[in-house]
């Protein structure tokens, strides 16, 4: 087994890369340790596949390589698994994620397995190239693994709301029963007692897009729902099942394109609230870039 | 697939008999407090939201 070390190095490297990417993600996928076991195992399969590509090519087993690539296509199934399981638990969320957010999460989980495959592939290439010296081989493989995983992770990191918009606190006003945040009419709150709770405990913010691209991105309904979900899952929401009055709301000002969000959090901490909004990821499916078009630039 | 009544007026609560009519169940009340009380109960039963139409008429709407 002359390739044993390469396969072991590649597999471990790919698995560690998957683990590293899993760690950064517990907020989106909170069901560890079971969820971790599932993803680490799929990551292990991916890492193993990646690491045996090089030995197969060296042995000129091209049939084996084709089969490996065929096996890699199975990872598309990961996206379906993620999507359906998140859709199933959607009904149990006080504030729903929305289908756009679920799709984004599912896509990320699929992509991460490919990253794990690529990492282990690179490690095994380096390991085979540095075969003449064991120390060099170990150091080279480790460095390649760290570099690849770090770089891919960096490249895959999408922007968050604070990158595309300015966020500031806003006042909660009532115009009769109409809840008004920064000039945007948000909803009709019927009861005096509920209005009092909003005045007392509610927090609100305005999200001002920085440019026309951001404006178009923030106008996506899925993005708005993702903000509502993430913020309420981070700062908590003071509501029970069926209390629709306290549902966190995100609304858009059609003139300026700014968003307003209002929520009655479990803890009244305005800084935490702003921090939560800043960290909401910009959904891949929501990103629009009108400035890349001639018409979009003419409007700017 | 679960069928739900969404975006529909489930009930109307008011003190003003002359302002309402039609198909939705209407609950007449004697005082402002009673109106708020009944509206709250109904909203909890239907897991719906209470909206104030501004003229003393409250509607219960499922969103």
Tab-separated table of C-alpha atoms in Angstrom:
chain	number	residue	atom	x	y	z
A	1	UNK	CA	0.000	0.000	0.000
A	2	UNK	CA	2.322	2.722	-1.202
A	3	UNK	CA	-0.475	5.253	-1.258
A	4	UNK	CA	-1.705	4.614	2.273
A	5	UNK	CA	-0.124	7.703	3.796
A	6	UNK	CA	-1.478	9.919	1.022
A	7	UNK	CA	-4.972	8.566	1.465
A	8	UNK	CA	-4.826	8.934	5.232
A	9	UNK	CA	-3.448	12.478	5.045
A	10	UNK	CA	-6.004	13.527	2.456
A	11	UNK	CA	-8.931	12.003	4.286
A	12	UNK	CA	-7.988	13.481	7.641
A	13	UNK	CA	-7.320	16.856	6.049
A	14	UNK	CA	-10.640	16.904	4.222
A	15	UNK	CA	-12.497	15.771	7.324
A	16	UNK	CA	-10.866	18.481	9.427
A	17	UNK	CA	-11.748	21.046	6.768
A	18	UNK	CA	-15.375	19.913	6.923
A	19	UNK	CA	-15.266	20.096	10.705
A	20	UNK	CA	-13.834	23.612	10.573
A	21	UNK	CA	-16.625	24.709	8.262
A	22	UNK	CA	-19.225	23.027	10.445
A	23	UNK	CA	-18.025	24.891	13.495
A	24	UNK	CA	-18.646	28.242	11.904
A	25	UNK	CA	-22.183	27.345	11.198
A	26	UNK	CA	-23.988	26.260	14.330
A	27	UNK	CA	-26.386	29.192	14.235
A	28	UNK	CA	-27.794	28.100	10.895
A	29	UNK	CA	-27.965	24.493	11.840
A	30	UNK	CA	-28.486	24.119	15.555
A	31	UNK	CA	-29.094	20.395	15.812
A	32	UNK	CA	-25.744	19.097	16.985
A	33	UNK	CA	-24.541	16.469	17.915
A	34	UNK	CA	-26.764	14.427	15.566
A	35	UNK	CA	-26.517	16.941	12.740
A	36	UNK	CA	-22.773	17.031	13.244
A	37	UNK	CA	-22.494	13.262	13.001
A	38	UNK	CA	-24.413	13.269	9.712
A	39	UNK	CA	-22.383	16.027	8.140
A	40	UNK	CA	-19.037	14.814	9.403
A	41	UNK	CA	-19.721	11.393	7.992
A	42	UNK	CA	-20.736	12.751	4.601
A	43	UNK	CA	-17.673	14.985	4.798
A	44	UNK	CA	-15.575	11.908	5.516
A	45	UNK	CA	-16.907	10.181	2.421
A	46	UNK	CA	-16.112	13.284	0.397
A	47	UNK	CA	-12.616	13.571	1.849
A	48	UNK	CA	-11.923	9.921	1.127
A	49	UNK	CA	-13.128	10.295	-2.468
A	50	UNK	CA	-10.929	13.348	-2.915
A	51	UNK	CA	-7.856	11.626	-1.569
A	52	UNK	CA	-8.097	8.500	-3.738
A	53	UNK	CA	-8.382	10.407	-7.006
A	54	UNK	CA	-4.606	10.984	-7.154
A	55	UNK	CA	-3.596	7.332	-6.515
A	56	UNK	CA	-6.160	6.174	-9.103
A	57	UNK	CA	-4.766	8.510	-11.715
A	58	UNK	CA	-1.185	7.468	-10.900
A	59	UNK	CA	-2.161	3.821	-11.274
A	60	UNK	CA	-3.861	4.762	-14.539
A	61	UNK	CA	-7.125	3.359	-13.275
A	62	UNK	CA	-9.249	5.771	-15.261
A	63	UNK	CA	-12.374	3.686	-14.793
A	64	UNK	CA	-11.929	4.170	-11.056
A	65	UNK	CA	-11.575	7.929	-11.537
A	66	UNK	CA	-14.810	8.072	-13.542
A	67	UNK	CA	-16.599	6.144	-10.832
A	68	UNK	CA	-15.244	8.538	-8.215
A	69	UNK	CA	-16.567	11.512	-10.122
A	70	UNK	CA	-19.889	9.728	-10.443
A	71	UNK	CA	-19.918	9.198	-6.685
A	72	UNK	CA	-19.244	12.880	-6.149
A	73	UNK	CA	-22.520	13.688	-7.867
A	74	UNK	CA	-24.275	11.970	-4.951
A	75	UNK	CA	-23.481	14.998	-2.866
A	76	UNK	CA	-26.228	16.845	-4.667
A	77	UNK	CA	-28.527	14.786	-2.478
A	78	UNK	CA	-27.183	16.646	0.568
A	79	UNK	CA	-28.949	19.756	-0.575
A	80	UNK	CA	-32.254	17.907	-0.831
A	81	UNK	CA	-31.817	16.422	2.628
A	82	UNK	CA	-31.074	19.795	4.171
A	83	UNK	CA	-33.921	21.469	2.349
A	84	UNK	CA	-36.543	18.919	3.256
A	85	UNK	CA	-35.502	18.674	6.891
A	86	UNK	CA	-35.509	22.455	7.314
A	87	UNK	CA	-38.858	22.675	5.539
A	88	UNK	CA	-40.273	20.056	7.884
A	89	UNK	CA	-39.285	21.962	11.016
A	90	UNK	CA	-40.412	25.247	9.525
A	91	UNK	CA	-43.879	24.763	11.012
A	92	UNK	CA	-42.360	24.586	14.481
A	93	UNK	CA	-40.641	27.967	14.254
A	94	UNK	CA	-42.270	30.946	15.943
A	95	UNK	CA	-40.773	33.117	13.230
A	96	UNK	CA	-40.335	31.187	9.994
A	97	UNK	CA	-37.068	31.147	8.048
A	98	UNK	CA	-38.710	31.480	4.672
A	99	UNK	CA	-37.988	29.349	1.621
A	100	UNK	CA	-35.239	31.649	0.299
A	101	UNK	CA	-33.231	31.277	3.500
A	102	UNK	CA	-33.713	27.504	3.557
A	103	UNK	CA	-32.522	27.276	-0.025
A	104	UNK	CA	-29.459	29.318	0.863
A	105	UNK	CA	-28.584	27.100	3.821
A	106	UNK	CA	-29.102	23.922	1.782
A	107	UNK	CA	-26.821	25.223	-0.944
A	108	UNK	CA	-24.108	26.072	1.561
A	109	UNK	CA	-24.219	22.563	3.004
A	110	UNK	CA	-23.854	21.014	-0.433
A	111	UNK	CA	-20.991	23.321	-1.370
A	112	UNK	CA	-19.074	22.583	1.806
A	113	UNK	CA	-18.759	18.926	0.889
A	114	UNK	CA	-17.203	19.897	-2.419
A	115	UNK	CA	-14.772	22.113	-0.533
A	116	UNK	CA	-13.872	19.144	1.610
A	117	UNK	CA	-13.258	17.050	-1.532
A	118	UNK	CA	-11.080	19.766	-3.081
A	119	UNK	CA	-9.075	20.188	0.122
A	120	UNK	CA	-8.310	16.481	0.375
A	121	UNK	CA	-7.510	16.348	-3.349
A	122	UNK	CA	-4.930	19.132	-3.012
A	123	UNK	CA	-3.446	17.530	0.092
A	124	UNK	CA	-3.024	14.200	-1.676
A	125	UNK	CA	-1.433	15.884	-4.709
A	126	UNK	CA	1.152	17.593	-2.493
A	127	UNK	CA	1.674	14.430	-0.493
A	128	UNK	CA	2.448	12.467	-3.659
A	129	UNK	CA	4.752	15.188	-4.988
A	130	UNK	CA	6.803	15.306	-1.769
A	131	UNK	CA	7.055	11.560	-1.448
A	132	UNK	CA	10.878	11.591	-1.160
A	133	UNK	CA	10.994	13.128	2.329
A	134	UNK	CA	8.616	12.183	5.134
A	135	UNK	CA	9.023	15.373	7.195
A	136	UNK	CA	8.626	17.587	4.153
A	137	UNK	CA	5.634	15.535	3.084
A	138	UNK	CA	3.846	15.945	6.414
A	139	UNK	CA	4.607	19.656	6.653
A	140	UNK	CA	3.659	20.269	3.024
A	141	UNK	CA	0.361	18.411	3.346
A	142	UNK	CA	-0.572	20.223	6.543
A	143	UNK	CA	0.253	23.601	5.039
A	144	UNK	CA	-1.703	22.804	1.879
A	145	UNK	CA	-4.703	21.681	3.929
A	146	UNK	CA	-4.710	24.801	6.084
A	147	UNK	CA	-4.217	27.090	3.093
A	148	UNK	CA	-6.867	25.455	0.926
A	149	UNK	CA	-9.480	25.234	3.668
A	150	UNK	CA	-8.781	28.782	4.839
A	151	UNK	CA	-8.805	30.235	1.355
A	152	UNK	CA	-11.941	28.409	0.223
A	153	UNK	CA	-13.703	29.390	3.406
A	154	UNK	CA	-12.688	33.000	2.907
A	155	UNK	CA	-13.886	32.977	-0.693
A	156	UNK	CA	-17.169	31.338	0.249
A	157	UNK	CA	-17.963	33.848	2.933
A	158	UNK	CA	-20.875	35.925	1.723
A	159	UNK	CA	-21.534	39.484	2.813
A	160	UNK	CA	-23.736	40.292	5.785
A	161	UNK	CA	-26.284	43.061	6.089
A	162	UNK	CA	-23.766	45.471	7.656
A	163	UNK	CA	-21.656	45.238	4.477
A	164	UNK	CA	-24.424	46.471	2.227
A	165	UNK	CA	-26.433	48.743	4.513
A	166	UNK	CA	-26.246	51.231	7.358
A	167	UNK	CA	-28.278	50.260	10.378
A	168	UNK	CA	-29.573	52.637	13.005
A	169	UNK	CA	-32.154	52.548	15.750
A	170	UNK	CA	-35.546	54.031	15.045
A	171	UNK	CA	-38.394	55.258	17.179
A	172	UNK	CA	-41.659	53.409	17.555
A	173	UNK	CA	-44.605	55.706	16.957
A	174	UNK	CA	-48.316	55.123	16.698
A	175	UNK	CA	-50.585	57.054	14.381
A	176	UNK	CA	-53.891	55.934	15.876
A	177	UNK	CA	-53.657	52.153	15.612
A	178	UNK	CA	-51.044	52.308	12.841
A	179	UNK	CA	-47.540	51.312	13.875
A	180	UNK	CA	-45.129	53.761	12.279
A	181	UNK	CA	-41.349	53.271	12.143
A	182	UNK	CA	-39.324	56.083	10.597
A	183	UNK	CA	-42.212	57.120	8.378
A	184	UNK	CA	-43.026	53.603	7.183
A	185	UNK	CA	-46.466	52.311	8.097
A	186	UNK	CA	-45.784	48.826	9.372
A	187	UNK	CA	-49.063	47.383	10.603
A	188	UNK	CA	-52.326	47.999	12.344
A	189	UNK	CA	-52.141	47.170	16.032
A	190	UNK	CA	-55.658	47.041	17.367
A	191	UNK	CA	-55.372	46.884	21.121
A	192	UNK	CA	-54.221	49.619	23.499
A	193	UNK	CA	-52.529	47.074	25.733
A	194	UNK	CA	-50.480	45.705	22.834
A	195	UNK	CA	-49.524	49.224	21.733
A	196	UNK	CA	-48.300	49.922	25.254
A	197	UNK	CA	-46.085	46.853	25.188
A	198	UNK	CA	-44.635	47.981	21.873
A	199	UNK	CA	-43.905	51.442	23.300
A	200	UNK	CA	-42.388	50.005	26.454
A	201	UNK	CA	-40.391	46.980	25.290
A	202	UNK	CA	-40.274	47.148	21.514
A	203	UNK	CA	-37.147	48.018	19.552
A	204	UNK	CA	-37.014	49.136	15.952
A	205	UNK	CA	-34.343	49.874	13.410
A	206	UNK	CA	-33.949	51.340	9.964
A	207	UNK	CA	-31.758	49.578	7.415
A	208	UNK	CA	-30.501	52.012	4.788
A	209	UNK	CA	-29.048	50.366	1.654
A	210	UNK	CA	-25.639	51.797	0.711
A	211	UNK	CA	-26.099	51.670	-3.071
A	212	UNK	CA	-28.615	50.643	-5.748
A	213	UNK	CA	-27.310	47.065	-5.687
A	214	UNK	CA	-27.988	46.864	-1.972
A	215	UNK	CA	-31.381	48.471	-2.491
A	216	UNK	CA	-32.363	45.790	-4.996
A	217	UNK	CA	-31.003	43.009	-2.782
A	218	UNK	CA	-32.850	44.211	0.293
A	219	UNK	CA	-36.109	44.409	-1.626
A	220	UNK	CA	-36.174	40.605	-1.807
A	221	UNK	CA	-38.977	39.240	0.338
A	222	UNK	CA	-36.934	36.181	1.290
A	223	UNK	CA	-34.154	38.466	2.512
A	224	UNK	CA	-36.639	40.445	4.598
A	225	UNK	CA	-37.979	37.259	6.163
A	226	UNK	CA	-34.440	36.032	6.819
A	227	UNK	CA	-33.715	39.244	8.737
A	228	UNK	CA	-36.875	38.776	10.812
A	229	UNK	CA	-36.000	35.147	11.556
A	230	UNK	CA	-32.349	35.640	12.394
A	231	UNK	CA	-32.889	38.698	14.557
A	232	UNK	CA	-35.660	37.040	16.523
A	233	UNK	CA	-33.605	33.883	16.970
A	234	UNK	CA	-30.658	35.915	18.272
A	235	UNK	CA	-32.297	38.471	20.575
A	236	UNK	CA	-35.377	36.388	21.335
A	237	UNK	CA	-38.967	37.373	20.784
A	238	UNK	CA	-41.601	38.120	23.368
A	239	UNK	CA	-44.434	36.159	21.869
A	240	UNK	CA	-46.319	32.921	22.191
A	241	UNK	CA	-47.956	30.677	19.643
A	242	UNK	CA	-50.846	32.479	18.033
A	243	UNK	CA	-49.959	35.958	19.265
A	244	UNK	CA	-49.776	37.470	15.844
A	245	UNK	CA	-49.535	41.034	17.156
A	246	UNK	CA	-45.958	40.454	18.280
A	247	UNK	CA	-44.698	38.810	15.106
A	248	UNK	CA	-41.461	40.596	14.149
A	249	UNK	CA	-42.126	42.629	11.050
A	250	UNK	CA	-39.818	43.826	8.302
A	251	UNK	CA	-41.295	46.340	5.901
A	252	UNK	CA	-39.908	48.324	3.003
A	253	UNK	CA	-40.144	51.979	2.198
A	254	UNK	CA	-41.010	51.996	-1.510
A	255	UNK	CA	-39.510	55.477	-2.040
A	256	UNK	CA	-36.046	55.186	-0.494
A	257	UNK	CA	-35.775	51.386	-0.477
A	258	UNK	CA	-34.889	51.349	3.210
A	259	UNK	CA	-36.168	48.535	5.393
A	260	UNK	CA	-37.605	48.927	8.848
A	261	UNK	CA	-37.779	46.177	11.399
A	262	UNK	CA	-39.729	46.130	14.615
A	263	UNK	CA	-39.650	43.428	17.239
A	264	UNK	CA	-40.542	42.998	20.891
A	265	UNK	CA	-37.437	41.165	22.150
A	266	UNK	CA	-37.245	39.057	25.266
A	267	UNK	CA	-34.406	41.232	26.551
A	268	UNK	CA	-34.479	44.925	25.839
A	269	UNK	CA	-30.905	45.384	24.657
A	270	UNK	CA	-30.617	47.794	21.748
A	271	UNK	CA	-26.942	47.155	21.018
A	272	UNK	CA	-27.511	43.408	20.820
A	273	UNK	CA	-30.430	44.088	18.495
A	274	UNK	CA	-28.284	46.195	16.148
A	275	UNK	CA	-25.513	43.603	16.280
A	276	UNK	CA	-27.991	40.863	15.388
A	277	UNK	CA	-29.188	42.766	12.315
A	278	UNK	CA	-25.613	43.462	11.157
A	279	UNK	CA	-24.769	39.770	11.246
A	280	UNK	CA	-27.689	38.513	9.163
A	281	UNK	CA	-26.214	36.938	6.028
A	282	UNK	CA	-27.120	38.331	2.648
A	283	UNK	CA	-28.875	35.456	0.905
A	284	UNK	CA	-27.224	34.222	-2.241
A	285	UNK	CA	-30.575	33.998	-3.965
A	286	UNK	CA	-31.463	37.569	-3.016
A	287	UNK	CA	-28.366	39.277	-4.400
A	288	UNK	CA	-29.142	41.601	-7.291
A	289	UNK	CA	-26.600	43.673	-9.119
A	290	UNK	CA	-28.419	46.222	-11.283
A	291	UNK	CA	-25.245	48.352	-11.388
A	292	UNK	CA	-23.660	45.690	-13.586
A	293	UNK	CA	-26.116	46.588	-16.318
A	294	UNK	CA	-26.168	49.656	-18.514
A	295	UNK	CA	-29.727	50.518	-17.532
A	296	UNK	CA	-28.891	50.161	-13.835
A	297	UNK	CA	-25.931	52.530	-14.153
A	298	UNK	CA	-28.044	55.057	-16.036
A	299	UNK	CA	-30.477	55.114	-13.127
A	300	UNK	CA	-27.767	55.705	-10.547
B	1	UNK	CA	-51.961	20.159	3.016
B	2	UNK	CA	-53.649	22.091	5.778
B	3	UNK	CA	-56.233	24.594	4.667
B	4	UNK	CA	-56.286	27.802	6.668
B	5	UNK	CA	-58.410	30.910	6.483
B	6	UNK	CA	-55.792	33.566	5.829
B	7	UNK	CA	-56.345	37.201	5.010
B	8	UNK	CA	-59.971	36.810	5.920
B	9	UNK	CA	-62.070	38.601	8.504
B	10	UNK	CA	-62.860	35.953	11.106
B	11	UNK	CA	-64.912	38.152	13.391
B	12	UNK	CA	-65.974	41.743	13.971
B	13	UNK	CA	-66.197	43.271	17.444
B	14	UNK	CA	-67.871	46.635	17.968
B	15	UNK	CA	-70.132	48.784	20.105
B	16	UNK	CA	-71.619	50.452	17.059
B	17	UNK	CA	-74.387	48.356	15.576
B	18	UNK	CA	-75.080	50.792	12.726
B	19	UNK	CA	-71.537	50.537	11.321
B	20	UNK	CA	-71.366	46.815	10.676
B	21	UNK	CA	-73.118	44.069	8.777
B	22	UNK	CA	-72.446	41.207	6.397
B	23	UNK	CA	-71.173	37.688	6.576
B	24	UNK	CA	-68.535	37.643	9.299
B	25	UNK	CA	-69.666	36.865	12.859
B	26	UNK	CA	-70.314	40.131	14.658
B	27	UNK	CA	-69.956	40.558	18.427
B	28	UNK	CA	-71.739	43.567	19.910
B	29	UNK	CA	-70.334	44.985	23.109
B	30	UNK	CA	-71.381	47.555	25.702
B	31	UNK	CA	-68.130	49.306	26.492
B	32	UNK	CA	-64.662	50.012	25.161
B	33	UNK	CA	-63.140	47.633	27.749
B	34	UNK	CA	-65.482	44.845	26.801
B	35	UNK	CA	-64.633	45.373	23.138
B	36	UNK	CA	-60.932	45.012	23.844
B	37	UNK	CA	-61.594	41.997	26.061
B	38	UNK	CA	-63.732	40.145	23.528
B	39	UNK	CA	-61.323	40.993	20.724
B	40	UNK	CA	-58.422	39.563	22.741
B	41	UNK	CA	-60.294	36.346	23.509
B	42	UNK	CA	-61.262	35.853	19.889
B	43	UNK	CA	-57.752	36.592	18.667
B	44	UNK	CA	-56.345	33.974	21.027
B	45	UNK	CA	-58.926	31.399	19.977
B	46	UNK	CA	-58.264	31.951	16.281
B	47	UNK	CA	-54.539	32.635	16.751
B	48	UNK	CA	-55.120	35.766	14.764
B	49	UNK	CA	-54.387	39.473	14.939
B	50	UNK	CA	-56.648	42.302	16.073
B	51	UNK	CA	-56.929	45.363	13.865
B	52	UNK	CA	-58.545	48.645	14.791
B	53	UNK	CA	-60.379	50.258	11.894
B	54	UNK	CA	-60.278	53.568	13.735
B	55	UNK	CA	-64.035	54.043	13.941
B	56	UNK	CA	-64.613	51.831	16.954
B	57	UNK	CA	-64.783	48.657	14.877
B	58	UNK	CA	-62.249	45.885	15.582
B	59	UNK	CA	-61.679	43.045	13.174
B	60	UNK	CA	-59.971	39.721	13.820
B	61	UNK	CA	-57.836	38.715	10.855
B	62	UNK	CA	-55.714	35.658	10.319
B	63	UNK	CA	-52.452	36.436	8.510
